[in-house]
mmCIF file of C-alpha atoms (C1' of nucleotides) in Angstrom:
data_model
loop_
_atom_site.group_PDB
_atom_site.id
_atom_site.type_symbol
_atom_site.label_atom_id
_atom_site.label_comp_id
_atom_site.label_asym_id
_atom_site.label_seq_id
_atom_site.Cartn_x
_atom_site.Cartn_y
_atom_site.Cartn_z
ATOM 1 C CA MET A 1 -27.793 -14.650 -35.711
ATOM 2 C CA ASN A 2 -24.814 -15.429 -38.221
ATOM 3 C CA ARG A 3 -26.163 -19.202 -38.707
ATOM 4 C CA ARG A 4 -25.004 -19.813 -41.996
ATOM 5 C CA PRO A 5 -24.780 -22.880 -44.230
ATOM 6 C CA ALA A 6 -21.468 -24.995 -43.585
ATOM 7 C CA ALA A 7 -20.501 -23.957 -47.258
ATOM 8 C CA SER A 8 -20.054 -20.513 -46.448
ATOM 9 C CA ARG A 9 -17.421 -21.249 -43.653
ATOM 10 C CA ASN A 10 -13.541 -22.454 -44.265
ATOM 11 C CA ARG A 11 -14.057 -26.244 -44.552
ATOM 12 C CA ARG A 12 -12.075 -26.728 -47.485
ATOM 13 C CA THR A 13 -9.109 -27.894 -44.862
ATOM 14 C CA SER A 14 -9.998 -30.632 -42.680
ATOM 15 C CA ALA A 15 -9.595 -29.681 -39.067
ATOM 16 C CA LEU A 16 -6.463 -30.401 -36.922
ATOM 17 C CA GLU A 17 -7.123 -33.038 -34.300
ATOM 18 C CA ILE A 18 -5.846 -32.831 -30.881
ATOM 19 C CA PRO A 19 -6.334 -35.604 -28.576
ATOM 20 C CA ALA A 20 -6.904 -34.236 -24.646
ATOM 21 C CA GLN A 21 -7.418 -36.595 -21.795
ATOM 22 C CA HIS A 22 -9.244 -34.861 -19.111
ATOM 23 C CA PHE A 23 -10.038 -32.149 -20.252
ATOM 24 C CA ASP A 24 -13.693 -30.152 -20.856
ATOM 25 C CA LEU A 25 -13.500 -27.157 -23.440
ATOM 26 C CA ARG A 26 -16.610 -25.549 -22.366
ATOM 27 C CA ILE A 27 -16.044 -25.903 -18.475
ATOM 28 C CA THR A 28 -12.667 -24.140 -19.145
ATOM 29 C CA LEU A 29 -13.831 -21.172 -21.333
ATOM 30 C CA GLU A 30 -17.200 -20.553 -19.442
ATOM 31 C CA SER A 31 -15.788 -20.530 -15.886
ATOM 32 C CA GLY A 32 -14.573 -17.049 -15.436
ATOM 33 C CA GLN A 33 -11.007 -16.960 -17.069
ATOM 34 C CA ALA A 34 -11.250 -15.578 -20.076
ATOM 35 C CA PHE A 35 -14.109 -13.714 -21.434
ATOM 36 C CA HIS A 36 -14.149 -13.393 -25.093
ATOM 37 C CA TRP A 37 -15.006 -16.204 -26.323
ATOM 38 C CA ILE A 38 -17.928 -16.872 -28.506
ATOM 39 C CA LEU A 39 -20.159 -19.777 -28.904
ATOM 40 C CA ALA A 40 -19.900 -21.060 -33.012
ATOM 41 C CA ASP A 41 -21.653 -23.884 -34.280
ATOM 42 C CA ASP A 42 -20.781 -26.592 -31.947
ATOM 43 C CA GLY A 43 -17.600 -24.914 -30.831
ATOM 44 C CA TYR A 44 -16.024 -21.890 -29.384
ATOM 45 C CA ALA A 45 -14.413 -18.947 -31.981
ATOM 46 C CA GLY A 46 -11.379 -16.682 -30.416
ATOM 47 C CA CYS A 47 -8.158 -15.285 -30.618
ATOM 48 C CA ILE A 48 -5.264 -17.131 -28.809
ATOM 49 C CA GLY A 49 -3.787 -14.016 -28.669
ATOM 50 C CA ASP A 50 -2.709 -12.865 -32.155
ATOM 51 C CA VAL A 51 -4.177 -16.193 -33.949
ATOM 52 C CA PRO A 52 -7.793 -16.472 -34.284
ATOM 53 C CA CYS A 53 -9.138 -19.528 -33.887
ATOM 54 C CA TRP A 54 -12.153 -22.165 -33.842
ATOM 55 C CA ILE A 55 -12.051 -25.109 -31.629
ATOM 56 C CA ALA A 56 -14.555 -27.684 -30.506
ATOM 57 C CA GLN A 57 -14.629 -30.945 -28.605
ATOM 58 C CA ARG A 58 -15.978 -33.799 -29.604
ATOM 59 C CA GLY A 59 -15.413 -36.827 -26.595
ATOM 60 C CA GLY A 60 -11.603 -36.986 -26.169
ATOM 61 C CA THR A 61 -10.650 -35.221 -29.182
ATOM 62 C CA LEU A 62 -10.266 -31.447 -29.821
ATOM 63 C CA HIS A 63 -11.122 -30.304 -33.373
ATOM 64 C CA VAL A 64 -9.084 -27.173 -34.207
ATOM 65 C CA ARG A 65 -9.107 -24.802 -37.271
ATOM 66 C CA GLY A 66 -6.524 -21.610 -37.525
ATOM 67 C CA ALA A 67 -3.820 -22.758 -34.941
ATOM 68 C CA GLY A 68 -1.204 -25.269 -34.547
ATOM 69 C CA GLU A 69 -1.160 -27.788 -32.025
ATOM 70 C CA ALA A 70 1.653 -26.214 -29.897
ATOM 71 C CA VAL A 71 -0.279 -23.080 -29.343
ATOM 72 C CA VAL A 72 -3.348 -24.757 -28.063
ATOM 73 C CA ARG A 73 -1.947 -27.464 -26.028
ATOM 74 C CA THR A 74 0.182 -24.251 -24.428
ATOM 75 C CA TYR A 75 -2.803 -22.268 -24.184
ATOM 76 C CA PHE A 76 -5.169 -24.675 -22.760
ATOM 77 C CA ALA A 77 -2.253 -26.420 -20.403
ATOM 78 C CA LEU A 78 -3.176 -29.735 -21.329
ATOM 79 C CA ASP A 79 0.544 -30.587 -20.273
ATOM 80 C CA ASP A 80 -0.741 -30.233 -16.843
ATOM 81 C CA ASP A 81 -1.284 -33.576 -15.133
ATOM 82 C CA LEU A 82 -4.829 -33.311 -13.857
ATOM 83 C CA PRO A 83 -5.254 -36.728 -11.862
ATOM 84 C CA ALA A 84 -1.843 -35.779 -10.151
ATOM 85 C CA ILE A 85 -3.016 -31.956 -9.313
ATOM 86 C CA SER A 86 -6.369 -33.053 -8.034
ATOM 87 C CA ALA A 87 -4.868 -35.768 -5.915
ATOM 88 C CA SER A 88 -2.864 -32.976 -3.911
ATOM 89 C CA TRP A 89 -6.204 -31.196 -3.199
ATOM 90 C CA PRO A 90 -7.346 -31.396 0.535
ATOM 91 C CA THR A 91 -10.262 -34.540 0.822
ATOM 92 C CA ASP A 92 -13.203 -32.726 2.212
ATOM 93 C CA PRO A 93 -16.785 -33.091 0.987
ATOM 94 C CA ALA A 94 -16.492 -29.734 -0.723
ATOM 95 C CA MET A 95 -13.637 -29.715 -2.476
ATOM 96 C CA ALA A 96 -14.653 -33.216 -3.994
ATOM 97 C CA ALA A 97 -18.115 -32.137 -5.030
ATOM 98 C CA ALA A 98 -16.222 -29.152 -6.707
ATOM 99 C CA CYS A 99 -14.365 -31.879 -8.323
ATOM 100 C CA GLU A 100 -16.421 -34.029 -9.917
ATOM 101 C CA PHE A 101 -18.464 -30.994 -11.003
ATOM 102 C CA ALA A 102 -15.903 -29.114 -12.746
ATOM 103 C CA TRP A 103 -13.459 -31.832 -14.207
ATOM 104 C CA GLY A 104 -11.773 -31.378 -16.865
ATOM 105 C CA MET A 105 -11.410 -27.595 -16.667
ATOM 106 C CA ARG A 106 -7.841 -26.323 -16.809
ATOM 107 C CA ILE A 107 -6.298 -23.286 -15.598
ATOM 108 C CA LEU A 108 -5.202 -21.473 -18.962
ATOM 109 C CA ARG A 109 -2.220 -19.997 -20.161
ATOM 110 C CA GLN A 110 -3.307 -16.261 -21.121
ATOM 111 C CA PRO A 111 -1.543 -13.831 -22.752
ATOM 112 C CA LEU A 112 -0.241 -11.534 -19.885
ATOM 113 C CA TRP A 113 -1.574 -8.045 -21.052
ATOM 114 C CA GLU A 114 -5.359 -9.259 -22.122
ATOM 115 C CA CYS A 115 -5.601 -11.127 -19.418
ATOM 116 C CA LEU A 116 -4.572 -8.328 -17.123
ATOM 117 C CA ALA A 117 -6.523 -5.959 -18.690
ATOM 118 C CA ALA A 118 -9.266 -8.206 -18.859
ATOM 119 C CA PHE A 119 -9.739 -8.338 -14.610
ATOM 120 C CA ILE A 120 -8.625 -4.901 -14.066
ATOM 121 C CA THR A 121 -12.407 -4.533 -15.632
ATOM 122 C CA SER A 122 -13.774 -7.121 -13.628
ATOM 123 C CA SER A 123 -14.096 -5.400 -10.263
ATOM 124 C CA LEU A 124 -17.569 -5.464 -9.270
ATOM 125 C CA LYS A 125 -19.007 -6.958 -12.400
ATOM 126 C CA GLN A 126 -20.695 -10.169 -13.146
ATOM 127 C CA VAL A 127 -18.973 -12.258 -15.817
ATOM 128 C CA ALA A 128 -21.281 -11.617 -18.490
ATOM 129 C CA HIS A 129 -20.373 -7.769 -17.788
ATOM 130 C CA ILE A 130 -16.743 -8.579 -18.550
ATOM 131 C CA SER A 131 -17.500 -10.419 -21.551
ATOM 132 C CA ALA A 132 -19.598 -7.521 -22.973
ATOM 133 C CA ILE A 133 -16.615 -5.035 -21.837
ATOM 134 C CA SER A 134 -14.166 -7.216 -23.315
ATOM 135 C CA HIS A 135 -16.032 -7.735 -26.824
ATOM 136 C CA THR A 136 -16.604 -3.443 -27.023
ATOM 137 C CA ILE A 137 -12.456 -3.149 -26.184
ATOM 138 C CA ARG A 138 -11.907 -5.554 -28.573
ATOM 139 C CA SER A 139 -14.027 -4.829 -31.835
ATOM 140 C CA ARG A 140 -13.250 -0.791 -31.134
ATOM 141 C CA TRP A 141 -9.373 -1.185 -30.836
ATOM 142 C CA GLY A 142 -8.606 -4.671 -31.924
ATOM 143 C CA GLU A 143 -7.567 -5.873 -34.798
ATOM 144 C CA SER A 144 -10.638 -7.836 -37.064
ATOM 145 C CA ARG A 145 -9.524 -11.173 -37.821
ATOM 146 C CA ASP A 146 -10.968 -14.338 -39.597
ATOM 147 C CA ALA A 147 -11.677 -17.408 -37.487
ATOM 148 C CA ALA A 148 -12.915 -20.255 -39.844
ATOM 149 C CA GLY A 149 -16.023 -18.111 -40.902
ATOM 150 C CA ARG A 150 -16.068 -16.020 -37.826
ATOM 151 C CA THR A 151 -15.052 -12.383 -37.312
ATOM 152 C CA VAL A 152 -13.297 -12.669 -34.062
ATOM 153 C CA PHE A 153 -11.052 -9.253 -32.633
ATOM 154 C CA SER A 154 -7.459 -9.613 -30.931
ATOM 155 C CA TYR A 155 -7.096 -7.446 -27.614
ATOM 156 C CA PRO A 156 -5.476 -4.092 -28.498
ATOM 157 C CA GLU A 157 -1.999 -3.482 -27.654
ATOM 158 C CA PRO A 158 -1.317 -1.543 -24.276
ATOM 159 C CA SER A 159 -0.007 1.559 -26.607
ATOM 160 C CA VAL A 160 -3.087 1.532 -28.263
ATOM 161 C CA LEU A 161 -5.532 2.013 -24.965
ATOM 162 C CA ALA A 162 -3.098 4.628 -23.932
ATOM 163 C CA ALA A 163 -3.793 6.388 -26.767
ATOM 164 C CA ALA A 164 -7.304 6.506 -25.844
ATOM 165 C CA SER A 165 -9.033 8.899 -23.750
ATOM 166 C CA GLU A 166 -11.071 8.102 -20.657
ATOM 167 C CA THR A 167 -14.252 9.151 -22.126
ATOM 168 C CA ASP A 168 -14.086 6.876 -25.252
ATOM 169 C CA LEU A 169 -12.963 3.601 -22.580
ATOM 170 C CA ARG A 170 -15.790 5.107 -20.224
ATOM 171 C CA ALA A 171 -18.394 4.703 -23.200
ATOM 172 C CA CYS A 172 -17.668 0.986 -23.093
ATOM 173 C CA GLY A 173 -19.552 0.630 -20.116
ATOM 174 C CA LEU A 174 -15.892 0.757 -17.360
ATOM 175 C CA GLY A 175 -17.398 3.139 -15.178
ATOM 176 C CA PHE A 176 -14.607 4.066 -12.671
ATOM 177 C CA ARG A 177 -12.779 1.433 -13.961
ATOM 178 C CA ALA A 178 -11.760 3.367 -17.184
ATOM 179 C CA LYS A 179 -9.253 5.556 -15.482
ATOM 180 C CA TYR A 180 -7.583 2.380 -13.502
ATOM 181 C CA LEU A 181 -7.790 0.816 -17.029
ATOM 182 C CA LEU A 182 -6.148 3.514 -19.035
ATOM 183 C CA ASN A 183 -3.280 4.373 -16.345
ATOM 184 C CA THR A 184 -2.150 0.677 -16.191
ATOM 185 C CA ALA A 185 -1.969 0.620 -19.981
ATOM 186 C CA ARG A 186 0.035 3.610 -20.016
ATOM 187 C CA ASP A 187 2.457 2.264 -16.948
ATOM 188 C CA ILE A 188 2.635 -0.779 -19.170
ATOM 189 C CA SER A 189 3.598 0.946 -22.504
ATOM 190 C CA SER A 190 5.549 3.063 -21.272
ATOM 191 C CA GLY A 191 8.117 0.121 -19.934
ATOM 192 C CA ARG A 192 7.295 1.166 -16.059
ATOM 193 C CA VAL A 193 6.290 -2.452 -15.644
ATOM 194 C CA ASP A 194 7.832 -5.097 -17.654
ATOM 195 C CA LEU A 195 5.112 -8.071 -17.872
ATOM 196 C CA GLU A 196 7.173 -9.829 -19.523
ATOM 197 C CA ALA A 197 9.873 -10.210 -17.421
ATOM 198 C CA LEU A 198 7.708 -10.876 -13.969
ATOM 199 C CA ARG A 199 7.822 -13.999 -15.636
ATOM 200 C CA GLU A 200 11.180 -14.874 -14.612
ATOM 201 C CA ARG A 201 10.489 -12.922 -10.999
ATOM 202 C CA PRO A 202 9.584 -14.761 -7.389
ATOM 203 C CA ILE A 203 5.797 -15.077 -6.966
ATOM 204 C CA ARG A 204 6.013 -12.758 -4.330
ATOM 205 C CA GLU A 205 8.166 -9.898 -6.116
ATOM 206 C CA ALA A 206 5.778 -10.502 -9.149
ATOM 207 C CA ARG A 207 2.450 -10.246 -7.372
ATOM 208 C CA GLU A 208 4.192 -6.346 -5.536
ATOM 209 C CA THR A 209 4.827 -4.922 -8.944
ATOM 210 C CA LEU A 210 1.106 -5.989 -10.414
ATOM 211 C CA CYS A 211 -0.071 -4.485 -7.000
ATOM 212 C CA SER A 212 1.819 -0.998 -7.820
ATOM 213 C CA LEU A 213 -0.091 -0.591 -11.260
ATOM 214 C CA PRO A 214 -3.400 1.085 -10.739
ATOM 215 C CA GLY A 215 -7.077 -0.882 -9.891
ATOM 216 C CA VAL A 216 -4.684 -4.035 -9.050
ATOM 217 C CA GLY A 217 -5.138 -5.374 -5.880
ATOM 218 C CA GLU A 218 -4.085 -8.556 -4.504
ATOM 219 C CA LYS A 219 -7.287 -10.430 -6.008
ATOM 220 C CA ILE A 220 -6.589 -9.146 -9.565
ATOM 221 C CA ALA A 221 -2.814 -9.333 -9.165
ATOM 222 C CA ASN A 222 -3.436 -13.348 -8.337
ATOM 223 C CA CYS A 223 -5.953 -13.829 -11.117
ATOM 224 C CA VAL A 224 -3.185 -12.667 -13.369
ATOM 225 C CA LEU A 225 -0.952 -14.938 -12.030
ATOM 226 C CA LEU A 226 -2.862 -17.849 -12.091
ATOM 227 C CA PHE A 227 -5.013 -17.461 -15.302
ATOM 228 C CA ALA A 228 -1.772 -15.592 -17.582
ATOM 229 C CA TYR A 229 1.547 -16.379 -15.317
ATOM 230 C CA HIS A 230 0.262 -19.923 -14.499
ATOM 231 C CA ARG A 231 1.343 -19.787 -10.888
ATOM 232 C CA LEU A 232 -0.476 -22.292 -10.046
ATOM 233 C CA GLU A 233 -0.104 -21.673 -6.218
ATOM 234 C CA ALA A 234 -2.026 -18.397 -6.608
ATOM 235 C CA PHE A 235 -5.172 -18.181 -4.619
ATOM 236 C CA PRO A 236 -7.575 -15.404 -5.599
ATOM 237 C CA ILE A 237 -10.108 -14.696 -3.428
ATOM 238 C CA ASP A 238 -13.388 -13.126 -4.909
ATOM 239 C CA VAL A 239 -16.941 -12.348 -2.904
ATOM 240 C CA TRP A 240 -17.658 -16.389 -3.823
ATOM 241 C CA ILE A 241 -14.342 -17.790 -2.763
ATOM 242 C CA GLU A 242 -14.451 -16.124 0.363
ATOM 243 C CA ARG A 243 -18.371 -17.584 1.096
ATOM 244 C CA VAL A 244 -17.164 -20.966 0.486
ATOM 245 C CA LEU A 245 -14.075 -20.362 2.708
ATOM 246 C CA GLN A 246 -16.202 -19.173 5.542
ATOM 247 C CA ARG A 247 -19.131 -20.684 5.583
ATOM 248 C CA VAL A 248 -17.055 -24.497 4.445
ATOM 249 C CA TYR A 249 -13.600 -24.232 6.586
ATOM 250 C CA PHE A 250 -14.398 -21.705 9.129
ATOM 251 C CA ARG A 251 -18.141 -22.011 9.705
ATOM 252 C CA ARG A 252 -18.797 -18.368 10.746
ATOM 253 C CA ARG A 253 -18.599 -15.059 8.940
ATOM 254 C CA LYS A 254 -15.747 -13.572 11.045
ATOM 255 C CA ALA A 255 -12.283 -14.546 9.693
ATOM 256 C CA PRO A 256 -10.626 -11.306 8.676
ATOM 257 C CA PRO A 257 -8.770 -11.161 5.340
ATOM 258 C CA ALA A 258 -5.714 -12.176 6.482
ATOM 259 C CA ARG A 259 -6.809 -15.403 8.157
ATOM 260 C CA LEU A 260 -8.429 -16.461 4.930
ATOM 261 C CA ARG A 261 -5.538 -15.805 2.927
ATOM 262 C CA SER A 262 -2.918 -17.798 5.245
ATOM 263 C CA PHE A 263 -5.424 -20.494 5.686
ATOM 264 C CA ALA A 264 -5.858 -21.118 2.006
ATOM 265 C CA ALA A 265 -1.938 -20.988 1.093
ATOM 266 C CA HIS A 266 -1.578 -23.656 3.664
ATOM 267 C CA HIS A 267 -4.376 -25.604 3.307
ATOM 268 C CA PHE A 268 -4.658 -26.167 -0.672
ATOM 269 C CA GLY A 269 -1.161 -26.562 -0.800
ATOM 270 C CA PRO A 270 1.162 -26.045 -4.216
ATOM 271 C CA TYR A 271 -1.998 -26.732 -6.636
ATOM 272 C CA GLY A 272 -4.042 -24.161 -4.659
ATOM 273 C CA GLY A 273 -5.045 -21.931 -7.913
ATOM 274 C CA TYR A 274 -6.617 -24.916 -9.587
ATOM 275 C CA ALA A 275 -8.426 -26.011 -6.260
ATOM 276 C CA GLN A 276 -9.754 -22.384 -6.148
ATOM 277 C CA GLN A 277 -11.002 -22.525 -9.482
ATOM 278 C CA TYR A 278 -13.055 -25.750 -9.198
ATOM 279 C CA LEU A 279 -14.530 -24.246 -6.129
ATOM 280 C CA PHE A 280 -15.503 -20.997 -7.658
ATOM 281 C CA HIS A 281 -16.864 -22.506 -10.902
ATOM 282 C CA HIS A 282 -19.103 -24.860 -8.678
ATOM 283 C CA VAL A 283 -20.101 -22.143 -5.751
ATOM 284 C CA ARG A 284 -21.262 -19.915 -8.708
ATOM 285 C CA CYS A 285 -22.589 -22.360 -10.792
ATOM 286 C CA THR A 286 -25.216 -23.549 -7.951
ATOM 287 C CA ARG A 287 -25.481 -19.742 -7.085
ATOM 288 C CA GLY A 288 -24.887 -21.020 -3.178
ATOM 289 C CA ALA A 289 -26.832 -23.599 -3.281
ATOM 290 C CA CYS A 290 -24.212 -26.269 -2.896
ATOM 291 C CA LEU A 291 -22.687 -24.332 0.219
ATOM 292 C CA PRO A 292 -23.773 -25.603 3.912
ATOM 293 C CA PRO A 293 -26.307 -23.626 5.751
ATOM 294 C CA PRO A 294 -24.683 -20.614 7.644
ATOM 295 C CA ALA A 295 -24.110 -21.502 11.289
ATOM 296 C CA LYS A 296 -27.352 -21.074 13.972
ATOM 297 C CA GLY A 297 -27.397 -17.338 14.179
ATOM 298 C CA ALA A 298 -25.569 -16.006 11.476
ATOM 299 C CA SER A 299 -27.177 -13.306 9.405
ATOM 300 C CA ALA A 300 -29.192 -13.508 6.536
ATOM 301 C CA LYS A 301 -27.441 -11.606 4.196
ATOM 302 C CA GLY A 302 -25.842 -14.374 2.712
ATOM 303 C CA VAL A 303 -26.278 -15.825 -0.487
ATOM 304 C CA ALA A 304 -28.450 -18.958 0.605
ATOM 305 C CA GLY A 305 -30.186 -16.556 3.656
ATOM 306 C CA ARG A 306 -31.304 -14.072 1.365
ATOM 307 C CA ALA A 307 -34.962 -13.085 1.912
ATOM 308 C CA GLN A 308 -37.584 -13.634 -0.803
ATOM 309 C CA LYS A 309 -39.243 -10.782 -2.059
ATOM 310 C CA ILE A 310 -42.929 -11.053 -0.310
ATOM 311 C CA ARG A 311 -45.684 -11.083 -2.904
ATOM 312 C "C1'" DC B 1 -37.237 -0.616 -6.862
ATOM 313 C "C1'" DT B 2 -33.322 -3.229 -4.495
ATOM 314 C "C1'" DC B 3 -29.820 -6.215 -4.415
ATOM 315 C "C1'" DC B 4 -25.623 -7.739 -6.061
ATOM 316 C "C1'" DA B 5 -21.735 -8.613 -8.897
ATOM 317 C "C1'" DG B 6 -14.330 -12.537 -9.766
ATOM 318 C "C1'" DG B 7 -12.523 -4.951 -6.003
ATOM 319 C "C1'" DT B 8 -9.568 -1.064 -5.390
ATOM 320 C "C1'" DT B 9 -8.570 2.926 -3.081
ATOM 321 C "C1'" DC B 10 -8.854 5.950 0.820
ATOM 322 C "C1'" DC B 11 -9.447 6.526 5.296
ATOM 323 C "C1'" DG B 12 -9.977 6.590 10.664
ATOM 324 C "C1'" DG B 13 -9.749 3.456 14.537
ATOM 325 C "C1'" DC C 1 -4.059 -4.860 10.516
ATOM 326 C "C1'" DC C 2 -9.332 -4.068 10.526
ATOM 327 C "C1'" DG C 3 -13.578 -2.324 9.186
ATOM 328 C "C1'" DG C 4 -16.321 1.465 6.167
ATOM 329 C "C1'" DA C 5 -17.801 4.187 2.729
ATOM 330 C "C1'" DA C 6 -17.300 5.575 -2.398
ATOM 331 C "C1'" DC C 7 -16.996 4.459 -6.617
ATOM 332 C "C1'" DA C 8 -20.504 3.215 -11.833
ATOM 333 C "C1'" DT C 9 -23.164 0.016 -14.348
ATOM 334 C "C1'" DG C 10 -26.518 -3.168 -15.667
ATOM 335 C "C1'" DG C 11 -28.916 -7.339 -15.042
ATOM 336 C "C1'" DA C 12 -32.024 -10.590 -12.122
#
DNA sequence: CTCCAGGTTCCGG
DNA sequence: CCGGAACATGGA
């Protein structure tokens, strides 16, 4: 719906054009980093923090309405040297396949709070569910903005959600995550945790502080460190990445979590977070079909080994 | 109907 | 440190 003639949209001013090499807008916005961008014509509408905007990519050029060049370049990390980053990755077949599959994907620099909040709602949820929850929360408590003719919403401040009731949050489909989001919003708005101050802290300390927030464990902390703080060595291990590590790099489903963590930190290097996101996007899009078959007698409960329904 | 999803927390070996 | 169980919801 909402397909209207071009004349009804705000096109009196020409779009800002930004050259962007080694960049893929669609993959970047649909790889499970941010959850609020909506398809609008041949581009995406959404907010970069408080700034409503519409962005499309045609070849090596970004067409932007509503946001300035600096905001766009920072958010999409166009300053990252992607060829240099990918050159630092290990050269195994799985990594090479993911690199080719997702080439041009950038690690975003998202606003701290909205990234943290989105990932608190992410546990045991599919990406589509996380997006649905994000939109519900934004439309309920955020501020309405116009992005080149599309209505978009900012993410509500911590103080706003801190003043909401757990019942109202649960009504957004949050389930048991409602209490986590509410109590974390309270910790932020009360000042017990200062998200901005963590930018200056060593990654270990920042991770430890993030993990002190209710509903935030190591995985979500690493997602926030990577997708908001742009700590490119942060390596979130979710169910998909765990499968990749076990099946590709260990060849058996036995390595304990601590072993996976230390392996990832040493094997993927200072840009491990980028490598992780390429691997994640590839394995998720192929629903595990890109993984090697399980080692000999491994259980059939893995993705590729899932028994098909009989009849 | 069953299975699973970008996990965290709590609890006993 | 490790593995298990509980925790809600909705789509495939």
